[in-house]
Short mmCIF file of C-alpha atoms in Angstrom, two decimals:
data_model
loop_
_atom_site.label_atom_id
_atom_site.label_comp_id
_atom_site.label_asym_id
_atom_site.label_seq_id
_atom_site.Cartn_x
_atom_site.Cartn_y
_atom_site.Cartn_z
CA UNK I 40 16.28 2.96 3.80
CA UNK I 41 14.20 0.02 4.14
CA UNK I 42 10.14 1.20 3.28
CA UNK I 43 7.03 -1.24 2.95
CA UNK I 44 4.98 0.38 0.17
CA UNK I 45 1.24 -1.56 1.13
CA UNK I 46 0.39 -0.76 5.13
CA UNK I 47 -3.39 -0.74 5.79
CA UNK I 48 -4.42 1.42 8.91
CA UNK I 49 -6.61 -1.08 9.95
CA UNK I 50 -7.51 -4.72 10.63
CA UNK I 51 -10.38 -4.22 8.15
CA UNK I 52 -12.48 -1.64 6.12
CA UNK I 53 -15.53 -2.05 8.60
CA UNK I 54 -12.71 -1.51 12.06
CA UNK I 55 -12.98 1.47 13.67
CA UNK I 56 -9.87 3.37 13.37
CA UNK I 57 -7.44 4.16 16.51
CA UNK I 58 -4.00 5.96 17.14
CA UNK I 59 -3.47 3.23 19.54
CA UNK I 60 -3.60 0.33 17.31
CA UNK I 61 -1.70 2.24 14.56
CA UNK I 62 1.16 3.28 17.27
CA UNK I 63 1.93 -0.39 17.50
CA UNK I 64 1.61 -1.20 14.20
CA UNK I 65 4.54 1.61 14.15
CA UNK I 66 6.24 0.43 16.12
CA UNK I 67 6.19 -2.93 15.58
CA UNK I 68 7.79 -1.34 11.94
CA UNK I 69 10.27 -0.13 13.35
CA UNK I 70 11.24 -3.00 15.27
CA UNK I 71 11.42 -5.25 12.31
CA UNK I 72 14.15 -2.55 11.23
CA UNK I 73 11.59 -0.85 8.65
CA UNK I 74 12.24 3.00 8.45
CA UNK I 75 9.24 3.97 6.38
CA UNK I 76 5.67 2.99 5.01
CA UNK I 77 3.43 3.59 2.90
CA UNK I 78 -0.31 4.34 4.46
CA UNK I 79 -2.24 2.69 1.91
CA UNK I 80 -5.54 1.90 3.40
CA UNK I 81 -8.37 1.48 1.30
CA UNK I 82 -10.39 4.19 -0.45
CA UNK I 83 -13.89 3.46 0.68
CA UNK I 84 -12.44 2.17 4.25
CA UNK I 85 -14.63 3.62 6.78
CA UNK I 86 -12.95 6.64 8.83
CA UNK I 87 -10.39 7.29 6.07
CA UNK I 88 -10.24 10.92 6.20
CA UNK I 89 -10.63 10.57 10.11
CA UNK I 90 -7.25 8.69 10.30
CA UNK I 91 -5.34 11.61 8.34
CA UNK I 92 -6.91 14.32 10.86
CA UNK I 93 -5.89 12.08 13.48
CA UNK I 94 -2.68 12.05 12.37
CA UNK I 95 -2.69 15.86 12.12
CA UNK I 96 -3.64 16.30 15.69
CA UNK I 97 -0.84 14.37 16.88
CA UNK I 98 2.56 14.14 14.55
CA UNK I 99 4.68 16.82 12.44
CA UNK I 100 3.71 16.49 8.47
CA UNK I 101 6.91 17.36 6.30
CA UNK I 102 8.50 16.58 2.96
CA UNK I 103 4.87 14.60 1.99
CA UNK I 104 5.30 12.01 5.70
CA UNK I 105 4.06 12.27 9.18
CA UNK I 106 7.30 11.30 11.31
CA UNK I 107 5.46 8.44 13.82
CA UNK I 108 7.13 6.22 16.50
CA UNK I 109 10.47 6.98 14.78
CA UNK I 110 9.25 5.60 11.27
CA UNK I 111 8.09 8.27 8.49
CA UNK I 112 4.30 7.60 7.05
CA UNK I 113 3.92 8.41 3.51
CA UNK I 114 0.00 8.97 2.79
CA UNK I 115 -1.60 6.53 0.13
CA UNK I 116 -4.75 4.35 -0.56
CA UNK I 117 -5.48 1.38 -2.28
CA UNK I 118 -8.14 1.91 -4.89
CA UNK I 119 -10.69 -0.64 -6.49
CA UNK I 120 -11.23 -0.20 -10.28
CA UNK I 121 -13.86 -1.87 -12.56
CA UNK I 122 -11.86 -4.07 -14.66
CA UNK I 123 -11.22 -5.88 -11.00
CA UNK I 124 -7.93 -5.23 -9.75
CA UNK I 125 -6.53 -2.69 -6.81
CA UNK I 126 -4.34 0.51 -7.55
CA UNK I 127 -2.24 1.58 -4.88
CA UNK I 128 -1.65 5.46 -5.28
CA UNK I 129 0.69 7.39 -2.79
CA UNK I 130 1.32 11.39 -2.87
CA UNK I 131 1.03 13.92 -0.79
CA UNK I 132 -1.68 14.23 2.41
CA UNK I 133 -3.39 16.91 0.17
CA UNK I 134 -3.32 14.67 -2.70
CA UNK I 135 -5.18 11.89 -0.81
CA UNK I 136 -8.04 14.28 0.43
CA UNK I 137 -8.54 15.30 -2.87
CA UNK I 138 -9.02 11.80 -4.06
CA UNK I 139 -11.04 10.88 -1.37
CA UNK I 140 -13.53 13.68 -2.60
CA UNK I 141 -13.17 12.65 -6.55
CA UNK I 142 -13.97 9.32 -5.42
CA UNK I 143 -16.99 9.48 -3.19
CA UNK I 144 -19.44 8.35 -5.98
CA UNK I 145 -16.98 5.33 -7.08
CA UNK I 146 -17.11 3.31 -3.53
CA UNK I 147 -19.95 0.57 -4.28
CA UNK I 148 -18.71 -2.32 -6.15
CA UNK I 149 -21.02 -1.61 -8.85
CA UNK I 150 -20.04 1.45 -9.53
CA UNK I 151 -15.89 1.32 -9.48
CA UNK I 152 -14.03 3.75 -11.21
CA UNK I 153 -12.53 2.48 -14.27
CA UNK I 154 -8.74 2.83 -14.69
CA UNK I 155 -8.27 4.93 -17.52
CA UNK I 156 -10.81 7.44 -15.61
CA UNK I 157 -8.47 7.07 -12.56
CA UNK I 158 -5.51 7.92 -14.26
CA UNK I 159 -7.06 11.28 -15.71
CA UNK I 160 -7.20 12.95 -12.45
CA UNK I 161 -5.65 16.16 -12.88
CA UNK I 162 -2.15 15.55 -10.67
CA UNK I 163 -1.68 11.76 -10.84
CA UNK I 164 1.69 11.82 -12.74
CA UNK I 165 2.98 13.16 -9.62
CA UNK I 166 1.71 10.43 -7.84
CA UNK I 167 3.14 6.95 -7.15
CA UNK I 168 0.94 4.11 -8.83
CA UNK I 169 1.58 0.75 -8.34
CA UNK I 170 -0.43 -2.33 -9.34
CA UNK I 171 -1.12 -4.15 -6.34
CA UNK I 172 -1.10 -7.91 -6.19
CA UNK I 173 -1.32 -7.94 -10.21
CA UNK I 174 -1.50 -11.95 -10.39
CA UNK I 175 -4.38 -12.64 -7.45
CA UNK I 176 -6.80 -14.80 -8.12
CA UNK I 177 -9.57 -12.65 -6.53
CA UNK I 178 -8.82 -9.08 -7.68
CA UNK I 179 -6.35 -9.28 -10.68
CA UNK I 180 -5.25 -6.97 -13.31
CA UNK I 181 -5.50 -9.37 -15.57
CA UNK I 182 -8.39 -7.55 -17.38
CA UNK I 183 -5.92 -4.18 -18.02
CA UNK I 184 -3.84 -3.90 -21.61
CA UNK I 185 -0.53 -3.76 -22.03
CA UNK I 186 -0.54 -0.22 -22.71
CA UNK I 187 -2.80 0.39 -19.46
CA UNK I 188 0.09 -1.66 -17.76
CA UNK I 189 2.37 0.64 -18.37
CA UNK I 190 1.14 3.42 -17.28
CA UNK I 191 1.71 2.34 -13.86
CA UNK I 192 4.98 3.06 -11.77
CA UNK I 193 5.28 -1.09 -10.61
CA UNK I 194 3.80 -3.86 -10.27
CA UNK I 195 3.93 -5.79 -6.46
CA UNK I 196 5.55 -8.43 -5.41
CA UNK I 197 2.61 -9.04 -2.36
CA UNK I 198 3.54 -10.76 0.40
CA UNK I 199 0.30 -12.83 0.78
CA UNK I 200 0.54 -14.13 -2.92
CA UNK I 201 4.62 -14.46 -2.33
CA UNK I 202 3.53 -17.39 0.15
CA UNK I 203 0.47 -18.44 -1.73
CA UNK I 204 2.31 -18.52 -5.33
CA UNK I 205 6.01 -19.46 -4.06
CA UNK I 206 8.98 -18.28 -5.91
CA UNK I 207 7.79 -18.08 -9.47
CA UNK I 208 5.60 -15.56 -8.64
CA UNK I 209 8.88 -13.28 -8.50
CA UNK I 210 10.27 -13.87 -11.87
CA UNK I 211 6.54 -14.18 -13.38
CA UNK I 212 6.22 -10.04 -12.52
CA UNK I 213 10.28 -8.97 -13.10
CA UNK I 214 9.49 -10.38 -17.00
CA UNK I 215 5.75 -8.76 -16.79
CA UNK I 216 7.46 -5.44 -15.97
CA UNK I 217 10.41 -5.93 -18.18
CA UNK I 218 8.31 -6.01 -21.05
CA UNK I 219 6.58 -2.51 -20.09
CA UNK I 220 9.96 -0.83 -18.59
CA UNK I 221 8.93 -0.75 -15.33
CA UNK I 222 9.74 -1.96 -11.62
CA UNK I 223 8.81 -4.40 -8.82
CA UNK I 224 8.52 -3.07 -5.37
CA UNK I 225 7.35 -5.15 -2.16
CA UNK I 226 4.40 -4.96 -0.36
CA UNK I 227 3.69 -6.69 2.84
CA UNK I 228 -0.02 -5.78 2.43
CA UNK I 229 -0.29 -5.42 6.60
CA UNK I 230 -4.01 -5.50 7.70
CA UNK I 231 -2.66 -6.13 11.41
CA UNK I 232 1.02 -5.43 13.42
CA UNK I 233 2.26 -8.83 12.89
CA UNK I 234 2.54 -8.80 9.19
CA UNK I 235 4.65 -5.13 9.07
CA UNK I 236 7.81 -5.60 6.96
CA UNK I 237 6.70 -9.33 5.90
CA UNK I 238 8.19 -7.61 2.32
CA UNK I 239 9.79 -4.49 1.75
CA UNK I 240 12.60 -2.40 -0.20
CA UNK I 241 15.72 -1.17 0.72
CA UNK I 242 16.35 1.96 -1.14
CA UNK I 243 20.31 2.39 -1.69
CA UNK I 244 19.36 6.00 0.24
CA UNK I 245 17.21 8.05 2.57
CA UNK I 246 14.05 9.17 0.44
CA UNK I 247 12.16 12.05 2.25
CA UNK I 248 9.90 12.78 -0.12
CA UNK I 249 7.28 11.39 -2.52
CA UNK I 250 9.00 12.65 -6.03
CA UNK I 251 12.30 11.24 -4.48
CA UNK I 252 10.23 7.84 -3.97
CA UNK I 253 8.95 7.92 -7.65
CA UNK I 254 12.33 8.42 -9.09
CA UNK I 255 14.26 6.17 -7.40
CA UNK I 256 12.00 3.43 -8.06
CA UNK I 257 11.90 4.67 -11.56
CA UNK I 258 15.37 4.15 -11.80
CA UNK I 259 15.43 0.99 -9.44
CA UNK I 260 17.79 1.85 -6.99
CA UNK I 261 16.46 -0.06 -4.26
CA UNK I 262 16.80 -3.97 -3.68
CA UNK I 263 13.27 -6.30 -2.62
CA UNK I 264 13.61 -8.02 0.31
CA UNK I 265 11.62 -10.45 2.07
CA UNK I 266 11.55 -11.45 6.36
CA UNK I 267 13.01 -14.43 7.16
CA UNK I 268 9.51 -15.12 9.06
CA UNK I 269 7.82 -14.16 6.13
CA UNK I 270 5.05 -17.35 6.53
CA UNK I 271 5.21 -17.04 10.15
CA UNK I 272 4.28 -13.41 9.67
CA UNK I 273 1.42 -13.97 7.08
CA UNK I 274 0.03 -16.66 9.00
CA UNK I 275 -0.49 -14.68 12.64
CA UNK I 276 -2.17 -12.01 10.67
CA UNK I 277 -4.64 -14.60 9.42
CA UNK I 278 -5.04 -15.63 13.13
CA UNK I 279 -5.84 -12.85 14.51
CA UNK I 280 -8.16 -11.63 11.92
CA UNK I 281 -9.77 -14.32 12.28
CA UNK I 282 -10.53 -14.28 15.78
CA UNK I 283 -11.57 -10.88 15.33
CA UNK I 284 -14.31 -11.83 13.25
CA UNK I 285 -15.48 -14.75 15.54
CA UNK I 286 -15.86 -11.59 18.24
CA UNK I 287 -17.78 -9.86 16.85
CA UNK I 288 -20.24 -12.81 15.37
CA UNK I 289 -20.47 -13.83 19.31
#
């Protein structure tokens, strides 16, 4: 079952959110042969808990996914923590309202939530947590200890930084995660349609739930793998973002 584990709802935290837009993104998924994603749009994204009841109103919720345009949607958000790197936490739809309420006074920049504090929330060992992008030169996790490291469920291969960094961005995190006993799971890190299933992973079977996610990636049964338009993809995203912007400047 092929899943990308970073999908953002949204061209950008400020974009209004709409079923339309998403419905392509879906399907756009699905026609790049990806079976599942991961809804990880950012914490302090405007509309975030609008997207969810959205959701509600209009697709079946079972076994911790919405089934949508043939694809299931696993509920997650990317988090932004004060050492200076991103979190990527997925669980249950319940689990991500909650958050979104333990959260609220953590959205500015100067007042992130620190990661140790993230991890003591009351239910996050049932939760996936995966250190996003852990090498960027923007938002690193550089600034997190060893035994913070491992705390985490993976580390991601991004598929931004996979272009940026080239290949030795792939064996820098496998020996980073060797050394804490953990994995490396792909994330396309889709802000817009045309970046869906840049990176992904293709779990040896089905997983229909979050706990089945957790443990299989635990036990790394599930192979990376990367488009073959993987640039191509990265840089139409760029495009249109860009042009969005320019819009709504003019």
């Amino acid at each position: 079952m092929k899943i990308d584990l970073h999908v953002h709802a949204k061209l950008g935290k400020k974009v209004p959110f709409t079923l339309r837009e998403f419905i392509r993104l879906a399907e756009e998924a699905k026609w790049n042969g990806i079976e599942g994603i991961a809804l990880t749009e950012h914490f302090n994204a405007q509309d975030y808990v609008q997207i969810y009841q959205t959701l509600d109103r209009h697709y079946p919720y079972q076994s911790t996914y919405y089934e949508v345009a043939g694809i299931r949607v696993f509920p997650g958000m990317e988090v932004d923590i004060a050492e200076g790197g991103h979190i990527l936490i997925i669980g249950s739809r319940s689990d991500m309202i909650r958050m979104t309420k333990r959260l609220e006074r953590f959205k500015s920049r100067e007042n992130f939530i620190t990661f140790d504090h993230l991890m003591s929330f009351h239910g996050m060992e049932q939760m996936l947590k995966i250190g996003a992008h852990p090498f960027r030169e923007k938002n690193p996790l550089a600034a997190l200890s060893k035994e913070q490291l491992a705390r985490l469920d993976a580390l991601e291969w991004n598929a931004k930084d996979a272009v940026k960094q080239g290949r030795g961005l792939r064996y820098r995190l496998k020996d980073m995660a060797s050394e804490f006993h953990t994995a490396v799971t792909g994330g396309s890190d889709t802000h817009h349609y045309s970046q869906i299933g840049a990176v992904y992973n293709d779990f040896y079977e089905p997983v229909h739930t979050v706990k089945q996610l957790k443990e299989k990636i635990a036990k790394q049964e599930f192979e990376m793998r990367e488009s073959p338009f993987l640039p191509v993809k990265i840089q139409a995203a760029k495009i249109f973002k860009r042009k969005y912007k320019a819009s709504k400047q003019g």
